[in-house]
Amino acid sequence: MSQSIWGSMGLREGAFLLAEVTDPVRIALTADPEIPVPPLYYGGIERIVDMLANGLVRRGHDVTLFAHPDSTSLGKLIAWPGRSSRSRLDTVRNAVALAEAVARDRFDVVHSFSRIAYLTPVLPLDIPKIMSYQREISPQTVRWGHTLSRGTLSFTAISDWMMRPVQDIGRWSLVPNGVPLDRYKFQPSVATDAPFVFLGRIEEIKGPHLAIEIANRAGRRLILAGNIPPEKRAWAEQNILSHVDGDHIQYVGPVDDTQKNSLLGQAAAFLMPILWDEPFGIVMAEALACGTPVLGLRRGAVPEVVVDGKTGFVRDNLQDLVAAAAKIASIDRRACRAAVELRYSDAVVVDRYLDIYRQAIAVLGR
C-alpha cells in the first residue's frame, strides 16, 4: 500500500491542511465537454466532478460548472460551446468561453478537470488555478502550464503512481477519487454461492476475458457489466459474448447507479484483472463501499487502493489471483466499507479539494 495514501495525506512543497473552511469560495469548475455531468452510464471523471460540485454547494460555496449542455448541478451551469476535446476549433471556443467568464465573474479559484488547453488564456492571470489529472500525465504539458502560469497553477493527481514522474514540476497534491457513500449500501454478508462481478468497459485492457477465466477456475458464477465500445465489438463477441451462457457466465450490459449498487452489493468479490496501468479505478472504491472485496492484478494504482489481505488481494499473475480467490471469504466486509469511509468518501474528497483551494489562495495572498 502506498504510504502516500494511507500514511501521509499531506500536500507537497510545505502545504498545510485546514480543518474547516469558514469563508465561502467562488469556484469555476470544468469538465470535458463530451459527456454530461453526471453521466448516466460510463463517465468516471464526470462522476467525480458531479460529486465535488454538489458537495461544495451543499457546504455553502459558490460553484459555476462548465460542462456538457445536458449536465445538471446544484450550482450554476455554463454549457461549453464546443463539444469535442479533439477539435482545435472547439478547444479555442471553450478556452474563450472560460476566459470571458473569468473576466466577468469574481472567481477565487479555477479548478479544471478538463483539458489544460482550455486554461491557456487565463494561465498568466493572477488567479489561483488547479489542474486535476485523472488520465496519463505529460511532463511536457505540466512544465508548459507551470511556466506560463508563473507559479499560479497547482496540480493534483489521483494516485501516487501517476504523480511520481512529474512531482518535481510545480506544486502537487494527491487526492484519490471517491464515491458518494449514500449511493452505495453496505452489505455485511452475501450468500455462500454469491457470484464474482466484473464492471467496466468490455475491452481487452480491462481484462473481462481474464475475469471469465478466474471465475471458471475458481468455480464461481460471474456477472459482467459494462458497455462495449463500437470499435471493440468484434473482440467482445469472440472473447466475451461467446462464453456467455446466461447461467454460469452472464452479461447484463451497461448499468446505472441503482443497478450498480445492487450488482456490487451481491458480489462475493469484484474482479479487477486489468492489463494496463489504470490511474485509480473508481469502481474499486464503489465495490469496497458496498463491502465487496477486490481481486486485482498489480497494475497502476491497484496496490494503492486495495490493502492486500485486508480489503482484497493483489497479485502479480492470474494463477496467484485464482489461488487468492479461494480465500475471499476471509476478508471482513466491514473493513472494506471502513476503508472507503476513511479515504474515499465524498466528504473526504471535498475536504481535500477545499484544503487545496485555500492553500492556493493563500500562496497568492488573495
PDB file of C-alpha atoms in Angstrom, residues 22-274:
ATOM      1  CA  THR A  22     -15.071  29.393   7.238  1.00  0.00           C
ATOM      2  CA  ASP A  23     -15.483  31.661   4.190  1.00  0.00           C
ATOM      3  CA  PRO A  24     -17.384  30.725   1.015  1.00  0.00           C
ATOM      4  CA  VAL A  25     -15.173  30.125  -2.013  1.00  0.00           C
ATOM      5  CA  ARG A  26     -16.208  31.072  -5.562  1.00  0.00           C
ATOM      6  CA  ILE A  27     -15.114  28.241  -7.816  1.00  0.00           C
ATOM      7  CA  ALA A  28     -15.081  27.808 -11.586  1.00  0.00           C
ATOM      8  CA  LEU A  29     -15.143  24.031 -12.085  1.00  0.00           C
ATOM      9  CA  THR A  30     -14.605  22.478 -15.520  1.00  0.00           C
ATOM     10  CA  ALA A  31     -15.278  19.051 -17.021  1.00  0.00           C
ATOM     11  CA  ASP A  32     -14.686  17.717 -20.532  1.00  0.00           C
ATOM     12  CA  PRO A  33     -17.478  18.589 -22.987  1.00  0.00           C
ATOM     13  CA  GLU A  34     -18.291  15.133 -24.362  1.00  0.00           C
ATOM     14  CA  ILE A  35     -20.269  13.538 -21.500  1.00  0.00           C
ATOM     15  CA  PRO A  36     -22.926  15.151 -19.280  1.00  0.00           C
ATOM     16  CA  VAL A  37     -22.284  15.689 -15.581  1.00  0.00           C
ATOM     17  CA  PRO A  38     -23.374  13.410 -14.024  1.00  0.00           C
ATOM     18  CA  PRO A  39     -23.205  10.617 -16.608  1.00  0.00           C
ATOM     19  CA  LEU A  40     -25.979   8.066 -16.942  1.00  0.00           C
ATOM     20  CA  TYR A  41     -23.636   5.141 -17.562  1.00  0.00           C
ATOM     21  CA  TYR A  42     -19.960   5.460 -18.481  1.00  0.00           C
ATOM     22  CA  GLY A  43     -18.052   8.527 -17.284  1.00  0.00           C
ATOM     23  CA  GLY A  44     -15.746   8.186 -14.294  1.00  0.00           C
ATOM     24  CA  ILE A  45     -14.327  11.724 -14.309  1.00  0.00           C
ATOM     25  CA  GLU A  46     -17.784  13.206 -14.720  1.00  0.00           C
ATOM     26  CA  ARG A  47     -18.921  11.329 -11.599  1.00  0.00           C
ATOM     27  CA  ILE A  48     -16.122  12.893  -9.577  1.00  0.00           C
ATOM     28  CA  VAL A  49     -16.897  16.378 -10.896  1.00  0.00           C
ATOM     29  CA  ASP A  50     -20.588  15.912 -10.048  1.00  0.00           C
ATOM     30  CA  MET A  51     -19.779  14.696  -6.559  1.00  0.00           C
ATOM     31  CA  LEU A  52     -17.389  17.581  -5.946  1.00  0.00           C
ATOM     32  CA  ALA A  53     -19.644  20.310  -7.356  1.00  0.00           C
ATOM     33  CA  ASN A  54     -22.693  19.253  -5.368  1.00  0.00           C
ATOM     34  CA  GLY A  55     -20.658  18.673  -2.217  1.00  0.00           C
ATOM     35  CA  LEU A  56     -19.197  22.169  -2.423  1.00  0.00           C
ATOM     36  CA  VAL A  57     -22.595  23.782  -2.972  1.00  0.00           C
ATOM     37  CA  ARG A  58     -24.096  21.914  -0.016  1.00  0.00           C
ATOM     38  CA  ARG A  59     -21.353  23.393   2.140  1.00  0.00           C
ATOM     39  CA  GLY A  60     -22.261  26.910   1.081  1.00  0.00           C
ATOM     40  CA  HIS A  61     -19.667  27.520  -1.625  1.00  0.00           C
ATOM     41  CA  ASP A  62     -20.410  29.171  -4.985  1.00  0.00           C
ATOM     42  CA  VAL A  63     -19.780  26.800  -7.892  1.00  0.00           C
ATOM     43  CA  THR A  64     -20.020  27.523 -11.618  1.00  0.00           C
ATOM     44  CA  LEU A  65     -19.752  24.305 -13.626  1.00  0.00           C
ATOM     45  CA  PHE A  66     -18.521  24.354 -17.236  1.00  0.00           C
ATOM     46  CA  ALA A  67     -19.705  21.135 -18.843  1.00  0.00           C
ATOM     47  CA  HIS A  68     -21.819  19.387 -21.488  1.00  0.00           C
ATOM     48  CA  PRO A  69     -25.138  21.251 -22.033  1.00  0.00           C
ATOM     49  CA  ASP A  70     -27.183  18.289 -20.749  1.00  0.00           C
ATOM     50  CA  SER A  71     -25.438  18.454 -17.382  1.00  0.00           C
ATOM     51  CA  THR A  72     -27.243  19.204 -14.131  1.00  0.00           C
ATOM     52  CA  SER A  73     -25.767  20.716 -10.997  1.00  0.00           C
ATOM     53  CA  LEU A  74     -26.734  22.342  -7.716  1.00  0.00           C
ATOM     54  CA  GLY A  75     -24.526  25.225  -8.802  1.00  0.00           C
ATOM     55  CA  LYS A  76     -24.633  27.430 -11.880  1.00  0.00           C
ATOM     56  CA  LEU A  77     -24.142  25.680 -15.229  1.00  0.00           C
ATOM     57  CA  ILE A  78     -22.350  27.163 -18.236  1.00  0.00           C
ATOM     58  CA  ALA A  79     -22.533  24.902 -21.299  1.00  0.00           C
ATOM     59  CA  TRP A  80     -19.383  24.545 -23.328  1.00  0.00           C
ATOM     60  CA  PRO A  81     -19.894  25.921 -26.877  1.00  0.00           C
ATOM     61  CA  GLY A  82     -17.564  23.255 -28.278  1.00  0.00           C
ATOM     62  CA  ARG A  83     -18.436  19.583 -27.849  1.00  0.00           C
ATOM     63  CA  SER A  84     -15.155  17.868 -28.827  1.00  0.00           C
ATOM     64  CA  SER A  85     -11.896  17.933 -26.894  1.00  0.00           C
ATOM     65  CA  ARG A  86     -10.102  16.750 -30.024  1.00  0.00           C
ATOM     66  CA  SER A  87     -11.289  19.608 -32.196  1.00  0.00           C
ATOM     67  CA  ARG A  88      -8.921  22.581 -32.346  1.00  0.00           C
ATOM     68  CA  LEU A  89     -11.798  24.930 -33.138  1.00  0.00           C
ATOM     69  CA  ASP A  90     -13.853  23.643 -30.204  1.00  0.00           C
ATOM     70  CA  THR A  91     -10.807  23.936 -27.946  1.00  0.00           C
ATOM     71  CA  VAL A  92     -10.399  27.586 -28.893  1.00  0.00           C
ATOM     72  CA  ARG A  93     -14.126  28.253 -28.407  1.00  0.00           C
ATOM     73  CA  ASN A  94     -14.113  26.643 -24.964  1.00  0.00           C
ATOM     74  CA  ALA A  95     -10.953  28.458 -23.914  1.00  0.00           C
ATOM     75  CA  VAL A  96     -12.535  31.760 -24.910  1.00  0.00           C
ATOM     76  CA  ALA A  97     -15.767  30.932 -23.052  1.00  0.00           C
ATOM     77  CA  LEU A  98     -13.835  30.176 -19.875  1.00  0.00           C
ATOM     78  CA  ALA A  99     -11.691  33.312 -20.208  1.00  0.00           C
ATOM     79  CA  GLU A 100     -14.772  35.501 -20.685  1.00  0.00           C
ATOM     80  CA  ALA A 101     -16.400  34.035 -17.570  1.00  0.00           C
ATOM     81  CA  VAL A 102     -13.230  34.533 -15.523  1.00  0.00           C
ATOM     82  CA  ALA A 103     -13.058  38.169 -16.672  1.00  0.00           C
ATOM     83  CA  ARG A 104     -16.753  38.717 -15.904  1.00  0.00           C
ATOM     84  CA  ASP A 105     -17.148  36.846 -12.602  1.00  0.00           C
ATOM     85  CA  ARG A 106     -15.037  37.202  -9.496  1.00  0.00           C
ATOM     86  CA  PHE A 107     -13.846  33.626  -9.025  1.00  0.00           C
ATOM     87  CA  ASP A 108     -11.496  32.820  -6.174  1.00  0.00           C
ATOM     88  CA  VAL A 109     -10.127  29.773  -7.954  1.00  0.00           C
ATOM     89  CA  VAL A 110     -10.398  27.978 -11.302  1.00  0.00           C
ATOM     90  CA  HIS A 111     -10.396  24.176 -10.987  1.00  0.00           C
ATOM     91  CA  SER A 112     -10.007  22.184 -14.192  1.00  0.00           C
ATOM     92  CA  PHE A 113     -10.831  18.530 -14.733  1.00  0.00           C
ATOM     93  CA  SER A 114     -10.903  19.211 -18.479  1.00  0.00           C
ATOM     94  CA  ARG A 115      -8.100  19.851 -20.976  1.00  0.00           C
ATOM     95  CA  ILE A 116      -5.324  22.128 -19.806  1.00  0.00           C
ATOM     96  CA  ALA A 117      -5.570  23.867 -23.197  1.00  0.00           C
ATOM     97  CA  TYR A 118      -8.850  25.436 -22.036  1.00  0.00           C
ATOM     98  CA  LEU A 119      -6.848  27.301 -19.388  1.00  0.00           C
ATOM     99  CA  THR A 120      -4.457  28.869 -21.883  1.00  0.00           C
ATOM    100  CA  PRO A 121      -5.881  32.452 -21.834  1.00  0.00           C
ATOM    101  CA  VAL A 122      -6.134  32.540 -18.028  1.00  0.00           C
ATOM    102  CA  LEU A 123      -2.850  30.835 -17.135  1.00  0.00           C
ATOM    103  CA  PRO A 124      -0.852  34.102 -16.874  1.00  0.00           C
ATOM    104  CA  LEU A 125      -3.562  35.801 -14.769  1.00  0.00           C
ATOM    105  CA  ASP A 126      -3.073  36.351 -11.056  1.00  0.00           C
ATOM    106  CA  ILE A 127      -5.823  33.939 -10.010  1.00  0.00           C
ATOM    107  CA  PRO A 128      -5.280  30.524  -8.379  1.00  0.00           C
ATOM    108  CA  LYS A 129      -5.747  27.647 -10.808  1.00  0.00           C
ATOM    109  CA  ILE A 130      -5.862  23.911 -10.123  1.00  0.00           C
ATOM    110  CA  MET A 131      -5.310  21.298 -12.830  1.00  0.00           C
ATOM    111  CA  SER A 132      -6.566  17.860 -11.753  1.00  0.00           C
ATOM    112  CA  TYR A 133      -5.250  14.900 -13.715  1.00  0.00           C
ATOM    113  CA  GLN A 134      -7.256  11.711 -13.991  1.00  0.00           C
ATOM    114  CA  ARG A 135      -5.502  10.451 -17.112  1.00  0.00           C
ATOM    115  CA  GLU A 136      -1.896   9.887 -18.126  1.00  0.00           C
ATOM    116  CA  ILE A 137       0.192  12.969 -17.349  1.00  0.00           C
ATOM    117  CA  SER A 138       2.510  14.548 -19.907  1.00  0.00           C
ATOM    118  CA  PRO A 139       5.620  16.074 -18.256  1.00  0.00           C
ATOM    119  CA  GLN A 140       5.969  18.435 -21.210  1.00  0.00           C
ATOM    120  CA  THR A 141       2.421  19.759 -20.759  1.00  0.00           C
ATOM    121  CA  VAL A 142       2.853  20.115 -16.993  1.00  0.00           C
ATOM    122  CA  ARG A 143       6.099  22.043 -17.490  1.00  0.00           C
ATOM    123  CA  TRP A 144       4.412  24.289 -20.069  1.00  0.00           C
ATOM    124  CA  GLY A 145       1.478  25.041 -17.777  1.00  0.00           C
ATOM    125  CA  HIS A 146       3.715  25.680 -14.783  1.00  0.00           C
ATOM    126  CA  THR A 147       5.931  28.081 -16.739  1.00  0.00           C
ATOM    127  CA  LEU A 148       3.140  30.017 -18.463  1.00  0.00           C
ATOM    128  CA  SER A 149       1.199  30.395 -15.206  1.00  0.00           C
ATOM    129  CA  ARG A 150       4.187  31.864 -13.375  1.00  0.00           C
ATOM    130  CA  GLY A 151       3.503  29.585 -10.441  1.00  0.00           C
ATOM    131  CA  THR A 152      -0.245  30.310 -10.151  1.00  0.00           C
ATOM    132  CA  LEU A 153      -1.174  26.820 -11.391  1.00  0.00           C
ATOM    133  CA  SER A 154      -1.177  23.906  -8.939  1.00  0.00           C
ATOM    134  CA  PHE A 155      -1.647  20.248  -9.869  1.00  0.00           C
ATOM    135  CA  THR A 156      -3.422  17.238  -8.386  1.00  0.00           C
ATOM    136  CA  ALA A 157      -3.321  13.542  -9.234  1.00  0.00           C
ATOM    137  CA  ILE A 158      -5.465  10.630  -8.119  1.00  0.00           C
ATOM    138  CA  SER A 159      -2.666   8.185  -7.298  1.00  0.00           C
ATOM    139  CA  ASP A 160       0.928   8.287  -6.224  1.00  0.00           C
ATOM    140  CA  TRP A 161       1.762   6.022  -9.143  1.00  0.00           C
ATOM    141  CA  MET A 162       0.694   8.557 -11.799  1.00  0.00           C
ATOM    142  CA  MET A 163       2.138  11.569  -9.950  1.00  0.00           C
ATOM    143  CA  ARG A 164       5.604  10.165  -9.362  1.00  0.00           C
ATOM    144  CA  PRO A 165       7.220  11.094 -12.724  1.00  0.00           C
ATOM    145  CA  VAL A 166       6.150  14.779 -12.537  1.00  0.00           C
ATOM    146  CA  GLN A 167       6.029  15.564  -8.815  1.00  0.00           C
ATOM    147  CA  ASP A 168       9.096  17.821  -9.017  1.00  0.00           C
ATOM    148  CA  ILE A 169       7.427  20.193 -11.505  1.00  0.00           C
ATOM    149  CA  GLY A 170       5.360  22.765  -9.600  1.00  0.00           C
ATOM    150  CA  ARG A 171       3.102  22.132  -6.611  1.00  0.00           C
ATOM    151  CA  TRP A 172       1.392  18.737  -6.475  1.00  0.00           C
ATOM    152  CA  SER A 173      -1.260  17.264  -4.203  1.00  0.00           C
ATOM    153  CA  LEU A 174      -2.554  13.701  -4.002  1.00  0.00           C
ATOM    154  CA  VAL A 175      -6.353  13.473  -3.991  1.00  0.00           C
ATOM    155  CA  PRO A 176      -7.678   9.945  -4.607  1.00  0.00           C
ATOM    156  CA  ASN A 177     -11.072   9.621  -6.213  1.00  0.00           C
ATOM    157  CA  GLY A 178     -14.084   8.915  -4.062  1.00  0.00           C
ATOM    158  CA  VAL A 179     -17.711   7.864  -4.047  1.00  0.00           C
ATOM    159  CA  PRO A 180     -20.911   9.320  -2.557  1.00  0.00           C
ATOM    160  CA  LEU A 181     -21.387   6.962   0.365  1.00  0.00           C
ATOM    161  CA  ASP A 182     -25.165   7.383   0.467  1.00  0.00           C
ATOM    162  CA  ARG A 183     -25.458   5.865  -3.021  1.00  0.00           C
ATOM    163  CA  TYR A 184     -23.794   2.593  -2.046  1.00  0.00           C
ATOM    164  CA  LYS A 185     -25.468   0.361   0.512  1.00  0.00           C
ATOM    165  CA  PHE A 186     -23.170  -1.637   2.734  1.00  0.00           C
ATOM    166  CA  GLN A 187     -23.880  -5.368   2.559  1.00  0.00           C
ATOM    167  CA  PRO A 188     -22.317  -7.042   5.615  1.00  0.00           C
ATOM    168  CA  SER A 189     -22.718 -10.540   4.194  1.00  0.00           C
ATOM    169  CA  VAL A 190     -23.561 -12.349   0.972  1.00  0.00           C
ATOM    170  CA  ALA A 191     -24.672 -15.846   0.078  1.00  0.00           C
ATOM    171  CA  THR A 192     -22.031 -18.566   0.130  1.00  0.00           C
ATOM    172  CA  ASP A 193     -22.562 -19.071  -3.584  1.00  0.00           C
ATOM    173  CA  ALA A 194     -22.541 -15.338  -4.399  1.00  0.00           C
ATOM    174  CA  PRO A 195     -21.106 -14.533  -7.821  1.00  0.00           C
ATOM    175  CA  PHE A 196     -17.984 -12.651  -8.751  1.00  0.00           C
ATOM    176  CA  VAL A 197     -18.608  -9.402 -10.618  1.00  0.00           C
ATOM    177  CA  PHE A 198     -16.739  -7.558 -13.359  1.00  0.00           C
ATOM    178  CA  LEU A 199     -17.819  -3.999 -14.121  1.00  0.00           C
ATOM    179  CA  GLY A 200     -16.105  -1.889 -16.756  1.00  0.00           C
ATOM    180  CA  ARG A 201     -15.704  -1.328 -20.465  1.00  0.00           C
ATOM    181  CA  ILE A 202     -15.725  -4.609 -22.323  1.00  0.00           C
ATOM    182  CA  GLU A 203     -12.324  -4.444 -23.953  1.00  0.00           C
ATOM    183  CA  GLU A 204      -9.043  -6.318 -23.613  1.00  0.00           C
ATOM    184  CA  ILE A 205      -7.084  -3.862 -21.424  1.00  0.00           C
ATOM    185  CA  LYS A 206      -9.814  -4.039 -18.764  1.00  0.00           C
ATOM    186  CA  GLY A 207      -9.458  -7.812 -18.523  1.00  0.00           C
ATOM    187  CA  PRO A 208     -13.032  -9.134 -18.843  1.00  0.00           C
ATOM    188  CA  HIS A 209     -11.704 -12.251 -20.585  1.00  0.00           C
ATOM    189  CA  LEU A 210      -9.409 -12.828 -17.595  1.00  0.00           C
ATOM    190  CA  ALA A 211     -12.384 -12.359 -15.275  1.00  0.00           C
ATOM    191  CA  ILE A 212     -14.104 -15.214 -17.096  1.00  0.00           C
ATOM    192  CA  GLU A 213     -11.016 -17.406 -16.673  1.00  0.00           C
ATOM    193  CA  ILE A 214     -10.759 -16.578 -12.962  1.00  0.00           C
ATOM    194  CA  ALA A 215     -14.424 -17.408 -12.400  1.00  0.00           C
ATOM    195  CA  ASN A 216     -14.171 -20.672 -14.325  1.00  0.00           C
ATOM    196  CA  ARG A 217     -11.062 -21.812 -12.489  1.00  0.00           C
ATOM    197  CA  ALA A 218     -12.454 -20.749  -9.112  1.00  0.00           C
ATOM    198  CA  GLY A 219     -15.785 -22.473  -9.772  1.00  0.00           C
ATOM    199  CA  ARG A 220     -17.785 -19.267  -9.320  1.00  0.00           C
ATOM    200  CA  ARG A 221     -20.585 -17.675 -11.267  1.00  0.00           C
ATOM    201  CA  LEU A 222     -19.644 -14.387 -12.940  1.00  0.00           C
ATOM    202  CA  ILE A 223     -21.742 -11.375 -13.850  1.00  0.00           C
ATOM    203  CA  LEU A 224     -20.162  -8.992 -16.357  1.00  0.00           C
ATOM    204  CA  ALA A 225     -21.498  -5.467 -16.773  1.00  0.00           C
ATOM    205  CA  GLY A 226     -20.373  -2.543 -18.879  1.00  0.00           C
ATOM    206  CA  ASN A 227     -20.553  -1.016 -22.304  1.00  0.00           C
ATOM    207  CA  ILE A 228     -18.975  -2.476 -25.418  1.00  0.00           C
ATOM    208  CA  PRO A 229     -17.234   0.278 -27.415  1.00  0.00           C
ATOM    209  CA  PRO A 230     -18.240   0.005 -31.101  1.00  0.00           C
ATOM    210  CA  GLU A 231     -14.632  -0.455 -32.186  1.00  0.00           C
ATOM    211  CA  LYS A 232     -14.268  -3.373 -29.723  1.00  0.00           C
ATOM    212  CA  ARG A 233     -17.426  -5.205 -30.760  1.00  0.00           C
ATOM    213  CA  ALA A 234     -15.641  -7.908 -32.789  1.00  0.00           C
ATOM    214  CA  TRP A 235     -13.201  -8.621 -29.946  1.00  0.00           C
ATOM    215  CA  ALA A 236     -16.023  -8.747 -27.413  1.00  0.00           C
ATOM    216  CA  GLU A 237     -18.100 -11.133 -29.482  1.00  0.00           C
ATOM    217  CA  GLN A 238     -15.173 -13.516 -29.909  1.00  0.00           C
ATOM    218  CA  ASN A 239     -13.671 -13.366 -26.409  1.00  0.00           C
ATOM    219  CA  ILE A 240     -16.589 -12.476 -24.127  1.00  0.00           C
ATOM    220  CA  LEU A 241     -20.051 -12.946 -25.584  1.00  0.00           C
ATOM    221  CA  SER A 242     -19.193 -16.401 -26.937  1.00  0.00           C
ATOM    222  CA  HIS A 243     -18.681 -17.554 -23.326  1.00  0.00           C
ATOM    223  CA  VAL A 244     -21.938 -16.129 -22.009  1.00  0.00           C
ATOM    224  CA  ASP A 245     -24.387 -18.934 -21.172  1.00  0.00           C
ATOM    225  CA  GLY A 246     -26.928 -16.989 -19.101  1.00  0.00           C
ATOM    226  CA  ASP A 247     -26.210 -19.100 -16.034  1.00  0.00           C
ATOM    227  CA  HIS A 248     -22.543 -19.527 -15.076  1.00  0.00           C
ATOM    228  CA  ILE A 249     -21.402 -16.512 -17.114  1.00  0.00           C
ATOM    229  CA  GLN A 250     -23.850 -13.622 -17.551  1.00  0.00           C
ATOM    230  CA  TYR A 251     -23.508 -10.313 -19.382  1.00  0.00           C
ATOM    231  CA  VAL A 252     -26.029  -7.645 -18.352  1.00  0.00           C
ATOM    232  CA  GLY A 253     -24.785  -4.679 -20.409  1.00  0.00           C
ATOM    233  CA  PRO A 254     -24.333  -1.122 -19.096  1.00  0.00           C
ATOM    234  CA  VAL A 255     -25.774  -0.383 -15.650  1.00  0.00           C
ATOM    235  CA  ASP A 256     -26.921   2.816 -13.966  1.00  0.00           C
ATOM    236  CA  ASP A 257     -26.130   3.754 -10.359  1.00  0.00           C
ATOM    237  CA  THR A 258     -29.069   1.858  -8.869  1.00  0.00           C
ATOM    238  CA  GLN A 259     -28.227  -1.312 -10.790  1.00  0.00           C
ATOM    239  CA  LYS A 260     -24.534  -0.908  -9.961  1.00  0.00           C
ATOM    240  CA  ASN A 261     -25.263  -0.694  -6.242  1.00  0.00           C
ATOM    241  CA  SER A 262     -27.291  -3.899  -6.375  1.00  0.00           C
ATOM    242  CA  LEU A 263     -24.782  -5.709  -8.564  1.00  0.00           C
ATOM    243  CA  LEU A 264     -21.720  -4.859  -6.474  1.00  0.00           C
ATOM    244  CA  GLY A 265     -23.512  -5.417  -3.179  1.00  0.00           C
ATOM    245  CA  GLN A 266     -24.474  -9.004  -4.001  1.00  0.00           C
ATOM    246  CA  ALA A 267     -20.968  -9.996  -5.128  1.00  0.00           C
ATOM    247  CA  ALA A 268     -18.512 -12.202  -3.267  1.00  0.00           C
ATOM    248  CA  ALA A 269     -15.700 -10.254  -4.950  1.00  0.00           C
ATOM    249  CA  PHE A 270     -15.121  -7.611  -7.550  1.00  0.00           C
ATOM    250  CA  LEU A 271     -12.617  -8.636 -10.228  1.00  0.00           C
ATOM    251  CA  MET A 272     -10.012  -6.117 -11.420  1.00  0.00           C
ATOM    252  CA  PRO A 273      -7.668  -8.134 -13.689  1.00  0.00           C
ATOM    253  CA  ILE A 274      -6.522  -5.081 -15.647  1.00  0.00           C
TER     254      ILE A 274
END
